[in-house]
Amino acid sequence: MKKFTFVFLTFLISFIFIFFDFFDFLDNTVNAAETTPFNTFAMSVDGFWVYTRQAYNPADIITHPQMNTPQDLFIDINNYLYIADSGGRIFVFDENQNFVTIVGEDDLSNPTGVSVDNYGNIFVADGDFVKMFSPFTDGGEFVNSFGRPDSVLFGTTEPFRPLKLDVNPHGIIFIAGEAAHNGLIMLNQDGEFLGYFGANQVNLTLFQTLQNIFTPRDQRQFLNVPLPPTNLAIDTRGTVFTVSQGLVGDTLKKLNVSGNNIAGTIATSSDTIDIALANHGGFFTIDTQGTIIEFNSEGLPIFAFGITDPAVQRMGVFLMPTAIVQDANSNIFVADSVAGFVHIFVPTDFASSVHTAMAYFDLGMYVESMAYWNEVLRFHSGFSLANMAIGQARFLQEDFNAARDSFFVAGYRNGYSEAFWELRNEWMLLHAGPLAMGFIAFWFMLKGFNTVRLKSENTAVSKPSKFKTLLREISHAKKVLTNPPDAFYEIRFHKKASVLSATVIYIVLLLAYLLSLIGRGFIFEQMFFFFSVPMMLLMFAGVVALFVVINYLVATINEGEGSLKNVYICTAYTSVPFILFAVPAVILSQILTLNESFLFDFVVQVSVIWSLVLVFLMVKELHDYEIGATVKNLILTVFVSTVLVITVFVMYLLVEQLFTFLQNIFLEFAARI
């Protein structure tokens, strides 16, 4: 009976688990069908992309029986969508994505770019020409065609093949042309050349720079020409944004009236192909991989989403994206030249909440924006931009403590530093008097302690012990700091230090190093992809052993006189400056702001440089070298250590591959038996 009961209960429990797993499977299947075909990411506290809620969902596509390969998109002031199709047409759709008309069917051959001015005039980049059409409401008739400018300023060998274009509020046409290395080409609406704008800079390597300096101009091979801008967008104020595909670092630029980049370095891929202005004052970019990144007005990334899959033709999945634009309703349109249609993405409630909060914040309505930012945090509690904005709002309300907490969650060091500055000033005003009295009392207490210690040392009968001997050996570090040559000489010949005292110093050095890594304040803390104490111990022991052994071996070959034991002991004592400055550096990192970071950097740099100087003096004195031989010894030590590390790493990879190979053979053999 008991056996039957056990079996029955086991069967019942198994059935319940299977039952619920089945419904979980159905639920997951339904949810998977409802989700978008791509993930959405937001910037994390540490500056990495992390998963977040969907910001945009694919909603529909725009197509037409005559649409072949859409190359460019434009939204006019009336929210009409223009699609430049390389089949030789400009398609026009209204704000509800209803087809309106076709422009230029008999006058265009291969349009790759389209733009519309404030009066509805349509400009098209078509082969070797820029063609102008009247507004589609007036029939979209052909008006004019601009070919290669005949101006001397344009140049005699410069090509003129417009690819993309846009018109600023003053009617000036800016053209991104093929091989237009001098920048954007500017024309007026009569086709007259006005000049170049926003050329990229040439970044030569050191070798190329030296080659150009010492080579006659007519024989130079490394006069690199800058990459041309490949796409552009112009906002309602006339600010020009350019995209230069293939340019690393400054792929996207925001140009002032002088053509200089005022946006700094924006985190975009070098494969970025288009930029679209956003309703909230920011912008969107899209790259060849189909990744769409939304930025705010300050160039900070908000969302990233999108995907390409050449094997799948599905709404929201790109085959070959070519252009992106946003309409007045915050819908995003992406042209797909291979699929032959335009994708439409609509913002989710999450994205709409973010945009509303950003709108209030940009208008200076910081208090009002907090309610919307809190709504955003209900969607995603770790949303960095929301925490940053809430911190700024609280800072303006002089709630510095809450602002500091928000900035900490957002990972915004500048804001955290400013809030901490205010809090520190308040604390100093309240505690300046007691703090000064405490320092004075501490000083007198120290003086009294030293007096008592000296008297006790003079009257007490000292008994030699291992502990006192160890303390005396460690205290030899004082002489290492004040008179390094004599200190190392005494270690070598008078045994003023031992392996035990050196080992103790190594242990203290390790603790000081760990403290300097994990004990820093938020403003000065370092980012780590991983942190493992056993790994740090292994690395520390490996570095010490590598330097000591290699330095001894190099010195043996080069007539050095120091023993392995002496190298081990003296190397420990060279780290004393770093040990002494570790705690003050950590304390400073807790009380300083970014404006005073030079003090923290100074302390750290002094400790490192001082220790390196002691290493140099240690090698010189220990091996009885001259300066030249000392430099040679250290260079060889570093070189041999590097080669050894690389060799071990390569051997590890080979052994790992061999193990994987043997494992696969064993699995194959086992499967065939």
XYZ file of C-alpha atoms in Angstrom:
673
model
C 0.000 0.000 0.000
C 2.779 2.422 0.888
C 4.547 1.597 -2.358
C 1.367 2.268 -4.338
C 0.817 5.584 -2.534
C 4.399 6.679 -3.307
C 4.068 5.787 -6.989
C 0.681 7.521 -7.221
C 1.952 10.734 -5.616
C 5.014 10.728 -7.872
C 2.802 10.312 -10.923
C 0.456 13.097 -9.740
C 3.294 15.567 -9.096
C 4.862 14.773 -12.473
C 1.510 15.281 -14.193
C 1.036 18.669 -12.522
C 4.479 19.839 -13.627
C 3.888 18.618 -17.183
C 0.432 20.252 -17.203
C 1.749 23.650 -16.138
C 4.782 23.377 -18.400
C 2.420 22.725 -21.318
C 0.450 25.888 -20.618
C 3.676 27.818 -20.074
C 4.751 26.576 -23.489
C 1.483 27.793 -25.024
C 1.802 31.126 -23.251
C 5.379 31.564 -24.414
C 4.379 30.620 -27.945
C 1.621 33.257 -27.996
C 3.942 35.878 -26.531
C 6.615 35.032 -29.073
C 4.094 35.520 -31.856
C 3.158 38.917 -30.448
C 6.722 40.159 -29.957
C 8.748 42.026 -32.523
C 11.376 40.215 -34.597
C 14.184 42.179 -32.934
C 15.333 43.200 -29.470
C 15.529 46.741 -28.136
C 18.483 47.959 -26.102
C 19.154 50.919 -23.824
C 22.419 52.220 -22.454
C 23.255 50.766 -19.046
C 24.845 52.451 -16.028
C 28.263 51.148 -17.116
C 27.881 52.392 -20.686
C 26.907 49.058 -22.224
C 23.809 48.153 -24.203
C 21.302 46.136 -22.165
C 17.900 44.729 -23.003
C 14.915 46.983 -22.395
C 11.250 47.137 -23.338
C 10.317 47.524 -26.974
C 10.513 51.148 -28.064
C 9.121 50.702 -31.586
C 7.005 48.006 -33.182
C 6.775 47.230 -36.902
C 3.280 48.295 -37.945
C 2.995 48.217 -41.728
C 4.818 48.584 -45.037
C 4.486 51.061 -47.890
C 4.675 49.621 -51.359
C 3.512 50.301 -54.902
C 3.323 48.110 -58.007
C 5.918 50.308 -59.732
C 8.280 50.599 -56.753
C 11.538 48.712 -57.386
C 14.441 49.844 -55.221
C 13.708 52.737 -52.826
C 16.922 54.652 -52.171
C 15.979 57.729 -50.169
C 13.146 59.162 -48.038
C 12.015 62.661 -47.128
C 9.178 64.099 -45.019
C 8.054 67.639 -45.912
C 6.534 70.278 -43.619
C 3.040 68.962 -44.414
C 4.016 65.431 -43.314
C 3.997 64.021 -46.850
C 6.430 61.195 -47.564
C 8.644 61.271 -50.673
C 10.345 58.072 -51.819
C 13.197 58.230 -54.352
C 13.094 54.993 -56.315
C 16.044 54.114 -58.559
C 13.550 52.897 -61.135
C 13.206 56.551 -62.156
C 10.365 57.879 -60.001
C 9.569 59.882 -56.895
C 6.574 58.440 -55.044
C 4.490 60.728 -52.846
C 2.326 59.458 -49.961
C 0.175 61.474 -47.564
C 0.397 61.463 -43.761
C -1.840 58.385 -43.615
C 0.490 56.528 -45.999
C -2.005 56.715 -48.845
C -0.527 56.948 -52.334
C -0.843 60.449 -53.851
C 1.170 60.716 -57.033
C 4.401 60.009 -58.924
C 6.834 62.805 -59.823
C 9.500 62.782 -62.540
C 8.531 59.528 -64.217
C 9.555 60.849 -67.638
C 12.500 62.967 -66.495
C 14.447 60.785 -64.055
C 16.767 57.882 -64.773
C 18.343 56.740 -61.468
C 17.358 58.963 -58.523
C 19.272 58.270 -55.309
C 18.342 61.284 -53.172
C 15.335 63.538 -52.676
C 14.594 66.692 -50.686
C 11.823 69.300 -50.588
C 12.154 72.960 -49.609
C 9.681 74.964 -47.561
C 7.792 75.944 -50.722
C 7.255 72.382 -51.871
C 9.881 72.432 -54.651
C 11.331 68.964 -55.139
C 15.069 68.412 -55.644
C 16.400 65.065 -56.813
C 19.945 63.665 -57.076
C 19.851 61.851 -60.415
C 23.093 60.552 -61.901
C 25.277 63.514 -62.901
C 22.564 66.074 -62.254
C 20.430 67.705 -59.613
C 16.923 68.049 -60.990
C 14.276 70.424 -59.693
C 10.515 69.883 -59.914
C 7.588 72.087 -58.960
C 5.450 71.070 -55.944
C 3.398 67.953 -56.606
C 0.296 70.048 -55.841
C 1.187 72.030 -58.981
C 1.685 68.894 -61.023
C 5.304 68.138 -60.086
C 6.536 69.489 -63.405
C 10.213 69.477 -64.379
C 11.698 72.951 -63.731
C 15.472 72.824 -64.094
C 18.542 70.580 -64.155
C 21.932 71.440 -62.633
C 25.021 69.698 -63.951
C 28.680 70.050 -63.097
C 29.421 73.640 -61.930
C 31.657 75.571 -64.303
C 33.100 77.679 -61.480
C 36.896 77.781 -61.144
C 36.450 77.355 -57.393
C 34.814 73.973 -57.934
C 38.006 72.599 -59.475
C 38.891 71.205 -62.861
C 39.219 67.558 -61.888
C 36.588 67.268 -59.174
C 33.788 64.833 -60.065
C 30.137 65.851 -59.823
C 27.876 62.912 -59.156
C 25.242 63.771 -56.532
C 24.119 60.902 -54.306
C 22.170 62.580 -51.486
C 21.015 66.146 -50.940
C 19.036 68.448 -48.685
C 17.897 72.080 -48.753
C 18.360 74.480 -45.840
C 15.748 77.086 -44.812
C 17.476 79.694 -47.025
C 17.119 77.586 -50.156
C 20.785 76.529 -50.420
C 21.230 72.998 -51.756
C 23.782 70.834 -49.926
C 24.948 67.798 -51.898
C 26.802 64.685 -50.778
C 28.535 63.563 -53.953
C 30.487 60.518 -54.995
C 34.218 61.093 -54.373
C 33.471 64.655 -53.177
C 36.472 64.709 -50.853
C 36.302 68.474 -50.306
C 33.023 68.116 -48.414
C 29.403 68.890 -49.195
C 28.812 70.776 -52.437
C 26.709 73.924 -52.020
C 24.552 75.278 -54.859
C 21.892 77.947 -54.973
C 18.572 77.261 -56.667
C 19.973 78.572 -59.946
C 22.693 75.912 -59.851
C 25.533 78.338 -59.072
C 28.388 76.890 -57.039
C 28.716 78.509 -53.581
C 31.574 76.475 -52.149
C 32.364 73.344 -50.170
C 31.203 72.696 -46.626
C 32.178 70.368 -43.788
C 35.120 68.457 -45.279
C 36.476 65.567 -43.228
C 40.024 65.610 -41.922
C 42.831 63.337 -43.090
C 44.249 61.095 -40.366
C 47.743 60.028 -41.440
C 49.717 57.376 -39.609
C 53.087 58.292 -38.082
C 54.893 56.526 -40.926
C 52.866 58.392 -43.554
C 53.542 61.722 -41.840
C 57.303 61.115 -41.775
C 57.192 59.925 -45.397
C 55.503 63.146 -46.460
C 57.991 65.303 -44.556
C 61.108 63.797 -46.141
C 59.745 63.171 -49.651
C 59.422 65.770 -52.448
C 55.812 66.787 -52.973
C 55.583 65.359 -56.491
C 56.833 61.969 -55.258
C 54.685 61.604 -52.143
C 52.613 58.431 -51.979
C 50.753 59.030 -48.738
C 48.881 62.260 -49.437
C 45.629 60.654 -48.326
C 42.434 62.362 -49.350
C 39.648 62.585 -46.766
C 36.615 60.376 -47.033
C 33.638 62.258 -48.489
C 30.383 62.755 -46.570
C 27.949 60.108 -47.801
C 24.666 61.427 -46.399
C 23.216 64.457 -44.640
C 20.238 66.050 -42.939
C 19.410 69.692 -42.184
C 17.151 70.790 -39.329
C 14.749 73.737 -39.280
C 17.467 76.026 -37.914
C 19.807 75.209 -40.774
C 22.182 73.036 -38.732
C 23.812 70.435 -40.973
C 24.380 66.838 -39.878
C 26.615 64.633 -42.010
C 27.326 60.920 -42.158
C 30.605 59.630 -43.596
C 30.408 55.887 -44.041
C 33.749 54.210 -43.384
C 35.124 57.063 -41.274
C 36.084 55.779 -37.823
C 35.470 58.046 -34.825
C 33.736 60.980 -36.509
C 31.258 59.088 -38.652
C 28.504 61.494 -37.614
C 29.050 65.232 -37.331
C 26.967 68.220 -36.342
C 28.388 71.216 -38.181
C 28.238 74.895 -37.269
C 28.203 77.720 -39.835
C 31.973 77.360 -40.255
C 31.711 73.667 -41.069
C 33.293 72.564 -37.788
C 31.992 69.638 -35.778
C 30.335 70.830 -32.558
C 28.915 67.496 -31.393
C 32.127 65.790 -30.344
C 32.475 62.074 -30.871
C 29.069 60.371 -31.050
C 28.853 56.612 -30.515
C 27.949 55.522 -34.044
C 29.137 52.710 -36.242
C 31.447 53.429 -39.167
C 28.866 51.523 -41.242
C 26.241 54.209 -40.620
C 24.496 55.082 -43.887
C 21.826 57.639 -43.000
C 20.668 60.102 -40.364
C 17.134 61.337 -39.687
C 16.117 64.228 -37.446
C 13.763 63.377 -34.584
C 10.769 65.374 -33.393
C 12.224 65.687 -29.893
C 15.340 67.498 -31.127
C 17.557 64.442 -31.363
C 18.177 62.183 -34.326
C 18.178 58.608 -35.603
C 20.920 56.718 -37.415
C 20.822 53.452 -39.319
C 23.735 51.300 -40.462
C 24.219 48.553 -43.014
C 23.378 45.919 -40.372
C 19.932 47.436 -39.907
C 20.666 48.803 -36.430
C 18.667 51.934 -35.683
C 19.972 54.118 -32.845
C 17.925 56.949 -31.400
C 19.820 59.855 -29.795
C 18.620 62.783 -27.724
C 19.494 66.416 -28.468
C 22.835 66.085 -26.667
C 23.919 63.080 -28.709
C 23.319 60.540 -25.937
C 21.932 57.204 -27.159
C 18.393 56.348 -26.036
C 17.377 53.179 -27.872
C 18.930 50.737 -30.316
C 16.921 48.212 -32.311
C 16.581 46.655 -35.765
C 18.014 43.695 -37.631
C 18.880 42.474 -41.122
C 18.330 38.941 -42.353
C 18.925 38.263 -46.070
C 17.138 34.915 -45.748
C 13.876 36.333 -44.359
C 11.462 38.797 -45.900
C 9.301 39.966 -43.024
C 7.867 43.232 -41.817
C 10.413 44.824 -39.495
C 13.330 42.726 -40.775
C 15.548 44.427 -43.354
C 17.215 42.917 -46.371
C 19.203 46.032 -47.299
C 18.248 49.280 -45.524
C 19.074 52.458 -47.421
C 17.342 55.398 -45.700
C 15.491 56.426 -42.555
C 13.131 59.297 -41.683
C 10.588 60.211 -38.981
C 7.240 61.924 -39.555
C 5.339 64.372 -37.362
C 3.471 61.501 -35.677
C 6.788 59.987 -34.466
C 6.491 57.063 -36.876
C 9.780 55.837 -38.355
C 10.105 54.898 -42.024
C 12.981 52.773 -43.333
C 13.559 52.159 -47.034
C 14.603 48.626 -47.999
C 16.066 48.571 -51.510
C 16.181 44.776 -51.888
C 12.716 44.134 -50.447
C 11.337 46.942 -52.605
C 9.207 48.597 -49.931
C 9.322 50.916 -46.906
C 8.953 49.626 -43.324
C 6.852 51.592 -40.830
C 7.604 51.501 -37.099
C 5.344 53.061 -34.458
C 6.467 54.054 -30.947
C 5.280 52.022 -27.961
C 3.869 53.523 -24.760
C 7.324 53.166 -23.252
C 8.983 55.214 -26.003
C 6.162 57.775 -25.929
C 6.688 58.252 -22.187
C 10.400 58.801 -22.771
C 9.726 61.337 -25.529
C 7.157 63.233 -23.433
C 9.537 63.406 -20.478
C 12.345 64.594 -22.747
C 10.097 67.298 -24.236
C 9.239 68.741 -20.806
C 12.842 68.527 -19.695
C 14.223 70.264 -22.803
C 11.730 73.094 -22.265
C 13.141 73.636 -18.795
C 10.050 72.231 -17.050
C 12.127 69.997 -14.832
C 9.622 69.520 -12.020
C 6.844 68.678 -14.478
C 9.088 66.207 -16.288
C 9.739 64.161 -13.138
C 6.283 62.575 -13.208
C 6.906 61.332 -16.752
C 10.412 60.153 -15.920
C 8.984 58.175 -13.003
C 6.519 56.667 -15.457
C 9.488 55.647 -17.603
C 11.143 54.035 -14.579
C 8.026 51.955 -14.030
C 8.654 50.498 -17.475
C 12.422 50.118 -16.926
C 13.846 50.908 -13.484
C 17.427 50.969 -14.751
C 16.803 53.399 -17.596
C 19.897 55.588 -17.346
C 18.513 58.669 -19.089
C 15.501 58.818 -16.738
C 17.651 58.624 -13.605
C 19.980 61.256 -15.019
C 17.111 63.638 -15.782
C 15.519 63.104 -12.363
C 18.888 63.814 -10.785
C 19.201 67.077 -12.707
C 15.671 68.094 -11.729
C 16.381 67.389 -8.058
C 19.671 69.263 -8.303
C 17.866 72.357 -9.604
C 15.449 72.004 -6.687
C 18.548 71.997 -4.406
C 17.741 68.512 -3.147
C 21.395 67.581 -3.523
C 21.270 64.358 -1.552
C 18.487 62.899 -3.712
C 20.200 64.253 -6.835
C 23.429 62.497 -5.903
C 21.560 59.209 -5.458
C 19.872 59.547 -8.862
C 23.148 60.405 -10.564
C 24.737 57.379 -8.914
C 22.042 55.057 -10.275
C 22.422 56.674 -13.708
C 26.210 56.345 -13.588
C 26.519 60.067 -14.365
C 29.800 61.106 -12.777
C 29.660 64.792 -13.700
C 26.277 65.278 -12.057
C 27.297 63.176 -9.054
C 30.405 65.335 -8.642
C 28.405 68.583 -8.703
C 25.864 67.295 -6.180
C 28.651 65.976 -3.954
C 30.387 69.378 -4.152
C 27.283 71.074 -2.736
C 26.833 68.456 -0.009
C 30.488 68.693 0.953
C 30.267 72.479 1.245
C 27.242 72.172 3.521
C 29.050 69.605 5.673
C 32.192 71.744 5.904
C 30.192 74.786 7.026
C 28.662 72.746 9.840
C 31.768 70.847 10.939
C 34.735 73.094 10.081
C 35.321 74.147 13.718
C 35.125 70.688 15.316
C 37.211 69.275 12.471
C 40.019 71.791 13.095
C 39.951 71.109 16.827
C 40.089 67.392 16.142
C 43.188 67.781 13.958
C 44.908 69.860 16.659
C 44.054 67.316 19.358
C 45.265 64.479 17.154
C 48.581 66.298 16.571
C 49.182 66.789 20.308
C 48.228 63.188 21.004
C 50.750 62.026 18.408
C 53.478 64.175 19.915
C 52.732 62.777 23.367
C 52.723 59.221 22.064
C 56.137 59.697 20.443
C 57.575 61.140 23.677
C 56.314 58.211 25.752
C 57.562 55.731 23.140
C 61.069 57.234 23.139
C 61.277 57.145 26.945
C 60.090 53.552 27.086
C 62.628 52.536 24.444
C 65.474 54.165 26.441
C 64.516 52.549 29.766
C 63.269 49.153 28.627
C 65.619 46.249 28.360
C 65.216 44.966 24.844
C 65.022 41.240 24.309
C 65.711 40.018 20.826
C 62.755 38.234 19.255
C 61.697 37.162 15.806
C 58.857 39.671 15.810
C 61.137 42.587 16.709
C 63.632 41.446 14.114
C 60.855 41.397 11.506
C 59.744 44.901 12.510
C 63.324 46.146 12.290
C 63.715 44.639 8.819
C 60.439 46.156 7.612
C 61.428 49.540 9.056
C 64.434 49.417 6.726
C 61.937 50.702 4.158
C 62.511 54.184 5.637
C 66.068 54.142 4.364
C 64.916 52.792 0.999
C 62.822 55.965 0.650
C 65.468 58.400 1.894
C 68.719 56.846 0.659
C 67.984 54.057 -1.854
C 71.564 53.207 -2.959
C 72.812 52.676 0.603
C 69.614 50.850 1.555
C 69.942 48.341 -1.288
C 73.679 47.985 -0.585
C 72.908 47.098 3.051
C 70.285 44.569 1.992
C 72.789 42.937 -0.314
C 75.838 42.845 1.971
C 74.561 43.395 5.543
C 71.309 41.424 5.375
C 69.172 44.324 6.593
C 66.108 42.568 5.164
C 65.025 38.980 4.763
C 62.758 36.844 2.590
C 60.159 36.940 5.378
C 60.060 40.745 5.575
C 59.911 40.957 1.762
C 57.034 38.472 1.690
C 55.160 40.539 4.268
C 55.659 43.641 2.114
C 54.404 41.734 -0.949
C 51.261 40.784 0.971
C 50.739 44.395 2.049
C 51.331 45.503 -1.558
C 48.651 43.114 -2.768
C 46.207 44.431 -0.177
C 47.053 48.026 -1.133
C 46.485 47.219 -4.802
C 43.129 45.590 -4.099
C 42.183 48.576 -1.947
C 43.100 50.975 -4.754
C 40.834 49.020 -7.112
C 37.726 48.501 -4.997
C 38.013 51.280 -2.425
C 37.840 54.285 -4.731
C 34.919 56.652 -4.612
C 32.288 56.542 -7.345
C 33.776 59.518 -9.181
C 37.179 57.870 -9.546
C 36.281 54.188 -9.595
C 37.469 52.035 -12.473
C 35.237 49.777 -14.549
C 35.984 46.052 -14.630
C 34.443 43.434 -16.860
C 35.218 40.910 -14.145
C 36.780 40.952 -10.715
C 37.907 37.740 -9.051
C 40.109 37.716 -5.964
C 41.691 34.313 -6.813
C 42.436 35.572 -10.314
C 43.967 38.770 -8.919
C 46.114 36.709 -6.542
C 47.297 34.511 -9.381
C 48.084 37.473 -11.616
C 49.914 39.295 -8.838
C 52.047 36.271 -7.975
C 52.739 35.666 -11.650
C 53.883 39.240 -12.320
C 56.188 39.277 -9.277
C 57.666 35.867 -10.067
C 58.106 36.769 -13.726
C 59.957 40.009 -13.009
C 62.173 38.542 -10.276
C 63.201 35.426 -12.208
C 63.646 37.102 -15.601
C 65.590 40.018 -14.133
C 67.903 37.614 -12.329
C 68.449 35.508 -15.456
C 69.093 38.582 -17.616
C 71.535 39.901 -15.003
C 73.319 36.533 -14.893
C 73.928 36.679 -18.637
C 75.007 40.335 -18.473
C 77.474 40.028 -15.560
C 75.059 41.096 -12.871
C 76.155 40.434 -9.295
C 72.835 40.231 -7.481
C 71.449 36.877 -6.355
C 67.913 35.652 -6.935
C 67.207 36.088 -3.231
C 68.405 39.693 -3.294
C 66.290 40.491 -6.364
C 63.236 39.054 -4.627
C 63.816 41.068 -1.432
C 64.780 44.367 -3.038
C 61.909 44.285 -5.533
C 59.491 44.159 -2.599
C 61.018 47.264 -1.031
C 60.714 49.241 -4.268
C 56.911 49.049 -3.903
C 56.882 50.963 -0.607
C 55.908 54.341 -2.179
C 52.875 52.769 -3.817
C 51.887 51.167 -0.502
C 52.272 54.424 1.426
C 50.203 56.434 -1.054
C 47.459 53.817 -1.584
C 45.387 54.717 1.468
C 45.692 58.518 0.996
C 44.700 58.082 -2.659
C 41.613 56.085 -1.695
C 40.673 58.673 0.943
C 41.096 61.481 -1.585
C 38.899 59.618 -4.074
C 36.126 59.682 -1.468
C 36.276 63.422 -0.734
C 37.355 65.054 -4.011
C 35.214 66.076 -6.972
C 36.026 65.996 -10.674
C 37.253 69.602 -10.512
C 39.939 68.479 -8.068
C 40.815 65.230 -9.827
C 44.305 66.548 -10.563
C 45.153 66.062 -6.867
C 44.145 62.415 -6.987
C 46.004 61.886 -10.272
C 49.074 63.596 -8.815
C 49.182 61.297 -5.772
C 48.775 58.156 -7.891
C 51.369 59.265 -10.443
C 53.903 60.215 -7.755
C 53.564 56.794 -6.107
C 54.008 54.930 -9.396
C 56.904 57.069 -10.648
C 58.677 56.904 -7.292
C 58.413 53.117 -7.256
C 59.743 52.901 -10.835
C 62.705 55.104 -9.914
C 63.442 52.779 -6.993
C 63.306 49.791 -9.364
C 65.917 51.476 -11.561
C 68.170 52.277 -8.583
C 67.673 48.770 -7.193
C 68.824 47.099 -10.443
C 71.777 49.483 -10.710
C 72.989 48.963 -7.145
C 72.156 45.281 -6.811
C 73.938 44.181 -9.985
C 76.677 46.833 -9.753
C 75.742 48.326 -13.145
C 76.383 51.644 -14.778
C 73.383 53.618 -16.055
C 73.598 52.206 -19.586
C 73.802 48.612 -18.387
C 70.874 49.237 -16.028
C 68.681 50.507 -18.864
C 69.711 47.532 -20.983
C 68.854 45.117 -18.183
C 65.384 46.581 -17.657
C 64.581 46.652 -21.380
C 65.644 43.025 -21.760
C 63.632 42.079 -18.671
C 60.457 43.614 -20.096
C 61.086 42.179 -23.565
C 61.814 38.627 -22.402
C 58.836 38.717 -20.023
C 56.533 39.825 -22.851
C 57.821 37.117 -25.190
C 57.414 34.496 -22.484
C 53.815 35.557 -21.739
C 52.911 35.502 -25.435
C 54.541 32.084 -25.839
C 52.654 30.629 -22.884
C 49.400 32.079 -24.195
C 49.945 30.612 -27.655
C 50.830 27.231 -26.141
C 47.658 27.382 -24.065
C 45.581 27.991 -27.190
C 47.285 25.123 -29.005
C 46.774 22.741 -26.092
C 43.135 23.818 -25.827
C 42.600 23.184 -29.547
C 44.369 19.819 -29.267
C 42.166 18.867 -26.320
C 39.040 19.911 -28.230
C 40.213 17.908 -31.244
C 40.857 14.780 -29.155
C 37.521 15.230 -27.394
C 35.694 15.430 -30.726
C 37.491 12.296 -31.930
C 36.492 10.463 -28.749
C 32.853 11.570 -29.085
C 32.803 10.525 -32.737
C 34.356 7.180 -31.876
C 31.861 6.655 -29.034
C 28.947 7.531 -31.306
C 30.020 4.961 -33.914
C 30.460 2.096 -31.448
